[in-house]
């Protein structure tokens, strides 16, 4: 994870013109109310009788006539005292007008002009694809001469009398030119895409850079990326950015229909019946400033942008087909760039176009990325504003960001509209995502910070994802970096990071020993000054770096001592020093980081008071056993903890407990609870497995760790399993023994024995002592026994972890 909090950008003003919403506030009210703004085209835009045909194969026709249309908005530049003459206004495309309207609202929302902006250091960077409709109609007027020429060359027309031909052509030309805009000196600047930003900059005399970014349906995100980059480079101090789209001409409908992309029935992201996207139109503009500047100036802050991630699909199935590989890269990069690990309760505003292939690919991509964080099933709300207003193409990301921004600002989870049943090809039962369908408070664990991710993917294989964060006043220090007062990195657990009485652990990594030396020296200087890092999950980038250093320490003084020793070992290039330093808790690793596997043991590894000290000191362990108690109480008639944790001074109670723990109905949930608690505790310290395996009963623990089965479900399953095993009784139950040795030699020995003795299971082809000291393994067992499970409490040393 990157340290990027100092790059946070504040949203300090918003404006919008969207379907059924002449301003940003109305849009948000519609979203909260679940308003569905998809309707049929009206004749003032284009006549469906001319261009519509329900047959998808009909040439030059659209089989869809529905969309998210902007019908209510105000345009009065004279009233607003803007220097836009009527003839110029008439030639301006809707994209330019809506950009001005939305900008005007965003500036007023900020408080401009009472709250000043430095005109020389204010930029305008907007997203748009395909310009608007005006250039299509002006082109049609110019090309109409070709139509007249072809008409004049048709045999039937040429046989008409000359005066009749002349009259027909004149009338035809007169009718068409009345319908199509006159071409004047204002035509070209009125329809060019780049002028969208230029109009805004000119009207307000903003002299920072201005331009338009085109990345198809990801154009808004491309504009945001450029806008934020310029802010962070101090090219300017404020920037107006967002997206505008007004391309809803019949030709656009026809072309999308020939791809088979449009729906004729409605917009249903992630839902059953999704059969294509519904086009929409509109604009949303945001005023951004560096977070430090916004706080210093006392600006009202809606939310902050932590980071963006972008990618290209590269080589895929086709230039317009969604590629999960590229989508995953953009999402993963955004959260990595933000230095944040998603928590249960966060929100994802998906691209969610309502296409059959696109929705499935997107959810699968999100699932694969978020599965890396071990999030519980159904813990992340997923939505798409396209369920309300359709797909705004180049402005799609602007609508998504506006929705997520308001959700963070008001701490509400907005509903996704038009969602009755999930898409049958999307398995939400095994996913951390669920589609939220009702307005409700956005609840998080105490002190946790809300985050939202917003995706936009465009034709041509361009992908963007942005991470937004709720604004919490006072999290910014004098150096412009966010104070992380609560754990932003959380792994396989449903509780805060450990309060830990354990010693601290520093993990840093870099691409080379030289750069690692620089980082280590910085830590050393802080430690000498009495500053030791607070307990935190190691950054993934450090864990996966080419050269890695880990130091165990109790306080700043010990950390300074060990940092000094590690520095000397690195500077002197003496590999032998590291063997001695390992014994002192200083470890150096290099090369590809090894994979981590968790192996969950089966029945027989249990003992009285196992994990007691961890339960008493670590909230994640205590909460795991509390959950187990709640589930098991109605199944066994008492709390599971009462079967495990007893007073060490009560010998009689300990003896009874040892006998109880041999009963499979208790043993199996007890082992599962202990193993799950350990896995969650390791996760809280940033140790997440790349793979999991389970032996016998341990398979259930592995399934829980992998997110394939909930802890509660697994407890009920092993309880039922244990009960059935208890009921199974034979005259001769036999015995089982664990034997360590080569399989071929054991087979020879068994062949020489009278009676029925067989190899029931080969646990491993090779098993070695782990090398850990006896004292590390806790209570010991005897390596000899006469009946299964009869382990004396006081016996010879025997390592539970390795079998030695």
Coordinates of C-alpha atoms in Angstrom, one line a residue, residues 122-641:
X122 CA -8.1 28.0 -11.5
X123 CA -8.3 25.3 -14.2
X124 CA -11.2 23.8 -16.2
X125 CA -10.8 20.1 -17.2
X126 CA -13.9 18.3 -18.3
X127 CA -14.8 14.9 -19.7
X128 CA -16.8 14.4 -22.9
X129 CA -17.0 11.8 -25.6
X130 CA -18.4 12.3 -29.1
X131 CA -19.2 16.0 -28.5
X132 CA -22.9 16.6 -28.7
X133 CA -25.6 16.3 -31.4
X134 CA -25.1 19.7 -33.2
X135 CA -22.2 18.6 -35.3
X136 CA -24.2 15.7 -36.6
X137 CA -27.0 18.0 -37.8
X138 CA -24.6 20.6 -39.3
X139 CA -22.8 17.8 -41.1
X140 CA -26.1 16.5 -42.4
X141 CA -26.9 20.0 -43.8
X142 CA -23.6 20.2 -45.7
X143 CA -23.9 16.6 -47.0
X144 CA -27.5 17.2 -48.1
X145 CA -26.1 18.4 -51.4
X146 CA -25.0 14.8 -52.0
X147 CA -28.6 13.6 -51.4
X148 CA -29.9 16.2 -53.9
X149 CA -27.4 15.1 -56.5
X150 CA -28.3 11.4 -56.1
X151 CA -31.9 12.3 -56.3
X152 CA -31.3 14.2 -59.6
X153 CA -29.5 11.2 -61.1
X154 CA -32.3 8.6 -60.4
X155 CA -34.0 7.5 -63.7
X156 CA -37.5 8.1 -62.4
X157 CA -36.7 11.7 -61.3
X158 CA -34.8 12.6 -64.4
X159 CA -37.8 11.7 -66.6
X160 CA -39.9 14.4 -64.9
X161 CA -40.3 17.8 -66.6
X162 CA -37.4 20.2 -65.9
X163 CA -39.6 22.8 -64.2
X164 CA -41.1 20.1 -62.0
X165 CA -37.7 18.7 -61.0
X166 CA -36.5 22.2 -60.1
X167 CA -39.6 22.8 -58.0
X168 CA -39.2 19.5 -56.1
X169 CA -35.6 20.1 -55.4
X170 CA -36.3 23.7 -54.2
X171 CA -39.1 22.5 -51.9
X172 CA -37.0 19.6 -50.7
X173 CA -34.0 21.9 -49.9
X174 CA -36.3 24.5 -48.2
X175 CA -37.9 21.9 -45.9
X176 CA -34.6 20.3 -44.9
X177 CA -32.7 23.6 -44.3
X178 CA -35.6 24.6 -42.0
X179 CA -35.0 21.5 -39.9
X180 CA -31.2 21.7 -39.8
X181 CA -29.3 24.5 -38.2
X182 CA -27.9 27.3 -40.4
X183 CA -24.1 27.2 -40.7
X184 CA -22.5 30.4 -39.6
X185 CA -19.2 31.6 -38.1
X186 CA -20.6 30.5 -34.7
X187 CA -21.4 26.9 -35.8
X188 CA -18.0 25.3 -35.4
X189 CA -17.1 26.8 -32.0
X190 CA -20.6 26.0 -30.9
X191 CA -20.2 22.3 -31.5
X192 CA -16.5 21.4 -30.9
X193 CA -15.9 19.2 -27.8
X194 CA -12.9 21.1 -26.6
X195 CA -14.9 24.4 -26.5
X196 CA -17.0 22.9 -23.7
X197 CA -14.1 23.6 -21.2
X198 CA -13.1 26.8 -23.2
X199 CA -16.6 28.4 -22.8
X200 CA -16.4 28.0 -19.0
X201 CA -12.9 29.3 -18.7
X202 CA -13.7 32.3 -20.9
X203 CA -16.9 33.2 -19.1
X204 CA -15.3 33.3 -15.7
X205 CA -11.8 34.5 -16.9
X206 CA -10.1 31.4 -15.4
X207 CA -6.5 31.3 -16.8
X208 CA -5.4 27.9 -15.5
X209 CA -5.2 25.2 -18.2
X210 CA -8.5 24.2 -19.9
X211 CA -9.1 21.1 -22.0
X212 CA -11.5 18.2 -22.5
X213 CA -10.6 14.5 -21.9
X214 CA -12.1 11.8 -24.1
X215 CA -11.9 8.2 -22.8
X216 CA -15.4 7.1 -24.0
X217 CA -17.5 6.1 -21.1
X218 CA -14.6 6.8 -18.7
X219 CA -14.1 10.4 -19.9
X220 CA -15.1 11.9 -16.6
X221 CA -12.5 9.7 -14.8
X222 CA -9.8 10.7 -17.2
X223 CA -10.7 14.3 -16.6
X224 CA -10.5 13.8 -12.8
X225 CA -7.2 12.0 -13.2
X226 CA -5.7 15.0 -15.1
X227 CA -7.3 17.5 -12.8
X228 CA -6.1 16.0 -9.6
X229 CA -2.6 15.5 -11.1
X230 CA -2.4 19.2 -11.8
X231 CA -3.5 20.1 -8.3
X232 CA -0.9 17.9 -6.7
X233 CA 1.8 19.3 -8.9
X234 CA 0.6 22.8 -7.9
X235 CA 0.0 23.7 -11.5
X236 CA -3.1 25.5 -10.2
X237 CA -4.9 25.8 -6.8
X238 CA -8.5 25.0 -7.9
X239 CA -10.0 23.0 -10.7
X240 CA -13.5 22.6 -12.2
X241 CA -13.8 19.0 -13.4
X242 CA -16.6 16.5 -14.2
X243 CA -18.4 15.2 -17.3
X244 CA -21.0 16.3 -19.8
X245 CA -22.9 14.2 -22.4
X246 CA -25.7 15.3 -24.7
X247 CA -25.3 12.8 -27.5
X248 CA -28.8 11.3 -27.9
X249 CA -29.3 11.6 -31.7
X250 CA -31.0 8.9 -33.6
X251 CA -27.7 8.1 -35.3
X252 CA -26.2 7.3 -31.9
X253 CA -29.2 5.0 -31.1
X254 CA -28.9 3.2 -34.4
X255 CA -25.1 2.6 -34.1
X256 CA -25.4 1.3 -30.5
X257 CA -28.3 -1.0 -31.6
X258 CA -26.1 -2.5 -34.4
X259 CA -23.7 -3.5 -31.7
X260 CA -26.6 -5.0 -29.8
X261 CA -25.7 -2.9 -26.8
X262 CA -29.0 -1.1 -26.1
X263 CA -32.0 -2.3 -24.1
X264 CA -35.5 -1.7 -25.4
X265 CA -37.1 -2.5 -22.1
X266 CA -35.3 -0.7 -19.2
X267 CA -32.1 -0.3 -17.1
X268 CA -31.6 -3.1 -14.6
X269 CA -27.9 -3.2 -13.4
X270 CA -26.9 -6.5 -11.7
X271 CA -30.6 -7.7 -11.9
X272 CA -32.4 -10.5 -13.6
X273 CA -33.7 -9.4 -17.0
X274 CA -30.8 -7.1 -17.8
X275 CA -30.6 -7.0 -21.6
X276 CA -28.6 -3.9 -22.5
X277 CA -27.9 -0.4 -21.4
X278 CA -30.2 2.6 -21.6
X279 CA -28.6 5.8 -22.8
X280 CA -28.9 8.9 -20.7
X281 CA -27.6 12.5 -20.8
X282 CA -26.6 15.3 -18.5
X283 CA -23.7 17.0 -16.7
X284 CA -22.1 17.1 -13.3
X285 CA -19.3 19.5 -12.4
X286 CA -17.1 19.5 -9.3
X287 CA -14.9 22.2 -7.8
X288 CA -11.8 20.6 -6.3
X289 CA -9.0 21.9 -4.1
X290 CA -6.1 20.4 -2.3
X291 CA -7.5 19.2 1.1
X292 CA -5.0 21.2 3.1
X293 CA -5.9 24.4 1.3
X294 CA -9.7 23.7 1.7
X295 CA -9.3 23.2 5.4
X296 CA -7.1 26.2 5.8
X297 CA -9.6 28.4 4.0
X298 CA -12.6 27.0 5.9
X299 CA -14.3 25.6 2.8
X300 CA -17.3 23.4 3.2
X301 CA -16.1 19.9 2.2
X302 CA -18.5 17.3 0.8
X303 CA -16.0 14.4 0.6
X304 CA -12.3 13.8 -0.2
X305 CA -10.8 11.9 -3.1
X306 CA -8.0 9.6 -1.9
X307 CA -6.8 8.1 -5.2
X308 CA -7.6 6.9 -8.7
X309 CA -6.5 3.8 -10.5
X310 CA -6.4 3.4 -14.2
X311 CA -5.6 0.7 -16.7
X312 CA -6.0 -0.5 -20.3
X313 CA -7.4 -3.8 -21.2
X314 CA -4.5 -4.5 -23.5
X315 CA -5.2 -7.3 -26.0
X316 CA -8.7 -8.8 -25.5
X317 CA -11.6 -10.4 -27.3
X318 CA -12.5 -7.2 -29.1
X319 CA -12.2 -3.4 -28.9
X320 CA -15.6 -3.0 -27.4
X321 CA -15.8 -6.1 -25.2
X322 CA -15.3 -5.8 -21.4
X323 CA -12.1 -7.4 -20.2
X324 CA -12.0 -8.4 -16.5
X325 CA -8.3 -8.4 -16.4
X326 CA -8.1 -4.6 -17.1
X327 CA -11.0 -3.9 -14.8
X328 CA -9.3 -5.7 -11.9
X329 CA -6.1 -3.8 -12.5
X330 CA -7.8 -0.4 -12.2
X331 CA -9.7 -1.3 -9.0
X332 CA -6.7 -2.9 -7.4
X333 CA -4.5 0.1 -8.3
X334 CA -7.0 2.6 -6.9
X335 CA -7.2 1.0 -3.4
X336 CA -3.4 0.4 -3.5
X337 CA -2.8 4.0 -4.4
X338 CA -5.1 5.2 -1.7
X339 CA -3.2 3.1 0.9
X340 CA -6.5 1.7 2.2
X341 CA -7.9 -1.8 2.6
X342 CA -11.7 -2.0 2.2
X343 CA -13.7 -2.6 5.3
X344 CA -17.1 -4.3 5.7
X345 CA -19.7 -1.6 5.3
X346 CA -18.0 0.3 2.5
X347 CA -19.8 1.2 -0.8
X348 CA -19.0 0.4 -4.4
X349 CA -20.7 2.5 -7.1
X350 CA -20.2 0.1 -10.0
X351 CA -20.1 0.8 -13.7
X352 CA -23.2 -1.4 -13.8
X353 CA -24.5 -0.8 -17.3
X354 CA -27.2 -3.5 -17.3
X355 CA -25.6 -5.4 -20.1
X356 CA -25.7 -9.2 -19.7
X357 CA -22.0 -9.7 -20.3
X358 CA -20.8 -6.4 -18.7
X359 CA -22.5 -6.8 -15.3
X360 CA -21.3 -10.4 -14.9
X361 CA -17.7 -9.5 -15.8
X362 CA -17.7 -6.5 -13.5
X363 CA -19.0 -8.3 -10.4
X364 CA -16.5 -11.1 -11.0
X365 CA -13.7 -8.7 -11.3
X366 CA -14.7 -6.9 -8.1
X367 CA -15.1 -10.2 -6.3
X368 CA -11.6 -11.3 -7.3
X369 CA -10.1 -8.1 -6.1
X370 CA -12.0 -7.8 -2.9
X371 CA -11.5 -11.5 -2.1
X372 CA -7.9 -10.6 -1.4
X373 CA -9.1 -8.7 1.7
X374 CA -11.1 -11.5 3.2
X375 CA -14.3 -9.6 3.5
X376 CA -17.4 -11.4 4.8
X377 CA -20.2 -12.3 2.5
X378 CA -22.7 -9.5 1.8
X379 CA -20.7 -6.8 3.6
X380 CA -20.1 -4.3 0.8
X381 CA -23.1 -2.4 -0.8
X382 CA -23.0 -2.4 -4.6
X383 CA -25.0 0.0 -6.7
X384 CA -25.3 1.8 -10.0
X385 CA -26.8 5.2 -10.8
X386 CA -27.6 3.8 -14.2
X387 CA -30.6 2.1 -12.6
X388 CA -32.0 5.6 -12.1
X389 CA -30.9 7.8 -15.1
X390 CA -29.4 5.4 -17.6
X391 CA -25.8 5.4 -18.9
X392 CA -24.5 8.9 -19.5
X393 CA -21.6 7.6 -21.6
X394 CA -18.8 10.2 -21.2
X395 CA -20.5 11.7 -18.1
X396 CA -21.3 8.3 -16.5
X397 CA -18.4 8.7 -14.0
X398 CA -19.6 12.1 -13.0
X399 CA -23.0 10.9 -12.0
X400 CA -21.5 8.0 -10.1
X401 CA -19.1 10.2 -8.2
X402 CA -21.9 12.7 -7.4
X403 CA -24.0 9.9 -6.0
X404 CA -21.1 8.4 -3.9
X405 CA -20.1 11.9 -2.7
X406 CA -23.6 12.7 -1.4
X407 CA -23.8 9.2 0.2
X408 CA -20.6 9.9 2.1
X409 CA -21.6 13.4 3.0
X410 CA -24.9 12.4 4.5
X411 CA -23.8 9.0 5.7
X412 CA -26.6 7.2 3.8
X413 CA -26.5 4.1 1.6
X414 CA -28.7 5.0 -1.4
X415 CA -30.9 2.4 -3.1
X416 CA -30.4 0.9 -6.5
X417 CA -33.6 1.2 -8.5
X418 CA -35.4 -1.3 -10.7
X419 CA -33.9 -4.3 -8.9
X420 CA -36.3 -7.1 -8.2
X421 CA -34.2 -10.3 -8.5
X422 CA -30.4 -10.8 -8.9
X423 CA -28.9 -11.7 -12.2
X424 CA -29.0 -15.5 -12.1
X425 CA -25.5 -15.6 -13.5
X426 CA -24.1 -13.6 -10.6
X427 CA -23.5 -15.6 -7.4
X428 CA -24.0 -13.0 -4.7
X429 CA -24.2 -15.8 -2.0
X430 CA -20.4 -16.3 -2.2
X431 CA -19.5 -12.6 -2.7
X432 CA -18.7 -9.8 -0.3
X433 CA -21.2 -7.7 -2.3
X434 CA -24.9 -7.2 -2.1
X435 CA -27.2 -4.9 -4.1
X436 CA -28.7 -2.3 -1.8
X437 CA -32.3 -1.6 -2.6
X438 CA -33.5 0.7 0.2
X439 CA -32.3 4.0 1.7
X440 CA -30.8 3.4 5.1
X441 CA -28.2 4.8 7.4
X442 CA -24.6 4.1 6.5
X443 CA -23.4 2.3 9.6
X444 CA -19.8 1.4 10.3
X445 CA -17.9 0.2 13.3
X446 CA -17.1 2.9 15.8
X447 CA -14.4 5.3 14.6
X448 CA -14.2 3.6 11.2
X449 CA -14.0 5.9 8.2
X450 CA -16.5 5.4 5.4
X451 CA -15.1 4.9 1.9
X452 CA -16.7 4.5 -1.5
X453 CA -15.2 3.2 -4.8
X454 CA -16.6 4.4 -8.1
X455 CA -15.9 2.6 -11.4
X456 CA -16.1 3.8 -15.1
X457 CA -15.0 1.6 -18.0
X458 CA -14.9 2.8 -21.6
X459 CA -14.9 1.5 -25.2
X460 CA -11.4 1.0 -26.4
X461 CA -10.4 -0.8 -23.2
X462 CA -9.9 2.2 -20.8
X463 CA -10.7 1.6 -17.1
X464 CA -10.8 3.8 -14.1
X465 CA -11.7 3.4 -10.4
X466 CA -11.7 6.2 -7.8
X467 CA -11.7 5.9 -4.0
X468 CA -13.6 8.6 -2.1
X469 CA -13.5 9.1 1.7
X470 CA -15.9 10.8 4.0
X471 CA -14.6 14.1 5.3
X472 CA -13.7 13.9 9.0
X473 CA -12.6 17.4 10.3
X474 CA -9.2 17.5 12.1
X475 CA -7.6 14.5 10.4
X476 CA -5.1 16.7 8.6
X477 CA -1.9 17.5 10.4
X478 CA 0.5 20.5 9.6
X479 CA 2.4 18.4 7.1
X480 CA -0.7 17.8 5.0
X481 CA -0.9 14.1 5.8
X482 CA -4.0 12.4 7.1
X483 CA -3.8 11.2 10.7
X484 CA -4.7 7.6 10.8
X485 CA -6.3 7.4 14.2
X486 CA -8.1 4.2 13.5
X487 CA -7.0 1.1 11.6
X488 CA -7.6 1.5 7.9
X489 CA -6.2 -1.9 7.2
X490 CA -8.3 -4.8 8.4
X491 CA -8.1 -8.5 7.4
X492 CA -10.1 -11.6 8.1
X493 CA -12.0 -10.4 11.1
X494 CA -15.1 -8.6 12.2
X495 CA -13.5 -6.5 14.9
X496 CA -11.0 -3.7 15.3
X497 CA -7.3 -4.4 14.9
X498 CA -5.7 -6.0 18.0
X499 CA -5.0 -4.1 21.1
X500 CA -2.1 -6.4 21.6
X501 CA 0.1 -6.8 24.6
X502 CA 2.5 -8.4 22.2
X503 CA 5.7 -6.7 21.1
X504 CA 5.7 -4.4 18.1
X505 CA 6.7 -5.5 14.6
X506 CA 8.2 -3.2 12.0
X507 CA 8.1 -4.5 8.4
X508 CA 9.6 -2.4 5.6
X509 CA 10.5 -3.3 2.1
X510 CA 12.1 -1.8 -1.0
X511 CA 13.4 -2.7 -4.5
X512 CA 17.1 -2.7 -3.4
X513 CA 19.2 -2.7 -0.3
X514 CA 20.4 0.8 -1.0
X515 CA 16.8 2.2 -0.9
X516 CA 16.0 0.0 2.1
X517 CA 19.0 1.6 3.9
X518 CA 17.4 5.0 3.4
X519 CA 14.1 3.9 4.9
X520 CA 15.8 2.1 7.8
X521 CA 17.8 5.2 8.6
X522 CA 14.6 7.3 8.8
X523 CA 13.1 4.8 11.2
X524 CA 16.3 4.8 13.2
X525 CA 16.2 8.6 13.6
X526 CA 12.6 8.5 14.8
X527 CA 13.4 5.7 17.2
X528 CA 16.4 7.7 18.6
X529 CA 14.0 10.6 19.2
X530 CA 11.7 8.2 21.1
X531 CA 9.2 7.6 18.4
X532 CA 8.2 4.0 17.6
X533 CA 5.6 3.1 14.9
X534 CA 2.2 2.4 16.3
X535 CA 1.0 -1.2 15.8
X536 CA -0.4 -1.5 12.2
X537 CA -0.9 -4.0 9.5
X538 CA 2.2 -4.1 7.3
X539 CA 1.7 -2.6 3.8
X540 CA 1.2 -5.1 1.1
X541 CA 3.9 -3.4 -1.0
X542 CA 6.4 -3.9 1.9
X543 CA 5.5 -7.6 2.2
X544 CA 5.9 -8.2 -1.5
X545 CA 9.0 -6.0 -2.0
X546 CA 12.3 -7.4 -3.5
X547 CA 14.2 -6.8 -0.2
X548 CA 12.3 -7.0 3.1
X549 CA 13.3 -6.3 6.7
X550 CA 11.3 -7.2 9.8
X551 CA 12.2 -6.1 13.4
X552 CA 10.6 -7.2 16.6
X553 CA 10.7 -4.6 19.4
X554 CA 9.1 -3.6 22.7
X555 CA 9.8 0.1 22.7
X556 CA 11.6 2.9 20.8
X557 CA 14.9 2.2 22.6
X558 CA 15.0 -1.4 21.6
X559 CA 13.9 -0.5 18.1
X560 CA 16.8 2.0 17.8
X561 CA 19.3 -0.6 19.0
X562 CA 18.1 -3.2 16.5
X563 CA 17.8 -0.7 13.6
X564 CA 21.5 0.3 14.3
X565 CA 22.6 -3.4 14.1
X566 CA 20.6 -4.0 11.0
X567 CA 22.1 -0.9 9.3
X568 CA 25.6 -2.1 10.1
X569 CA 24.8 -5.5 8.7
X570 CA 23.5 -4.0 5.5
X571 CA 26.3 -1.6 5.1
X572 CA 29.0 -4.2 5.7
X573 CA 27.4 -6.8 3.5
X574 CA 28.1 -9.6 6.0
X575 CA 25.5 -12.4 5.5
X576 CA 26.8 -14.1 8.6
X577 CA 25.5 -11.3 10.8
X578 CA 21.9 -12.0 9.9
X579 CA 22.0 -15.5 11.5
X580 CA 22.9 -13.9 14.8
X581 CA 20.4 -11.1 14.3
X582 CA 17.6 -13.6 13.6
X583 CA 17.9 -14.8 17.2
X584 CA 17.4 -11.2 18.3
X585 CA 14.3 -10.7 16.3
X586 CA 15.7 -9.0 13.2
X587 CA 15.1 -10.7 9.9
X588 CA 16.1 -10.0 6.3
X589 CA 14.5 -11.5 3.2
X590 CA 15.1 -11.0 -0.5
X591 CA 13.8 -12.2 -3.8
X592 CA 10.1 -13.1 -4.6
X593 CA 8.1 -13.0 -1.4
X594 CA 7.1 -16.6 -0.4
X595 CA 3.5 -17.7 -0.6
X596 CA 1.7 -18.1 2.7
X597 CA -0.4 -21.2 3.4
X598 CA -2.6 -21.9 6.5
X599 CA -3.0 -25.6 7.4
X600 CA -5.9 -26.3 9.8
X601 CA -5.5 -29.3 12.0
X602 CA -8.1 -31.9 12.7
X603 CA -9.5 -33.3 15.9
X604 CA -7.0 -34.3 18.6
X605 CA -5.2 -30.9 18.8
X606 CA -7.6 -29.6 21.5
X607 CA -6.7 -29.1 25.1
X608 CA -8.2 -27.3 28.1
X609 CA -7.6 -23.5 28.2
X610 CA -6.3 -23.4 24.7
X611 CA -5.9 -19.8 23.6
X612 CA -7.0 -18.5 27.0
X613 CA -4.3 -15.8 27.2
X614 CA -5.2 -14.7 23.7
X615 CA -8.9 -14.5 24.5
X616 CA -8.1 -12.4 27.5
X617 CA -5.9 -10.0 25.6
X618 CA -7.2 -9.9 22.0
X619 CA -10.6 -8.6 21.1
X620 CA -10.7 -10.5 17.8
X621 CA -10.2 -13.8 19.7
X622 CA -12.7 -12.9 22.4
X623 CA -15.3 -12.0 19.8
X624 CA -14.8 -15.2 17.9
X625 CA -15.5 -17.3 21.0
X626 CA -18.4 -15.0 21.9
X627 CA -19.9 -15.8 18.5
X628 CA -19.3 -19.5 19.0
X629 CA -21.0 -19.3 22.4
X630 CA -24.1 -17.7 20.9
X631 CA -24.3 -20.4 18.1
X632 CA -23.5 -23.4 20.3
X633 CA -25.7 -22.6 23.4
X634 CA -29.0 -23.9 21.9
X635 CA -27.1 -26.9 20.4
X636 CA -25.2 -28.2 23.4
X637 CA -27.1 -26.5 26.2
X638 CA -24.2 -24.4 27.5
X639 CA -21.6 -22.0 26.2
X640 CA -18.7 -23.5 24.3
X641 CA -16.3 -21.3 26.3

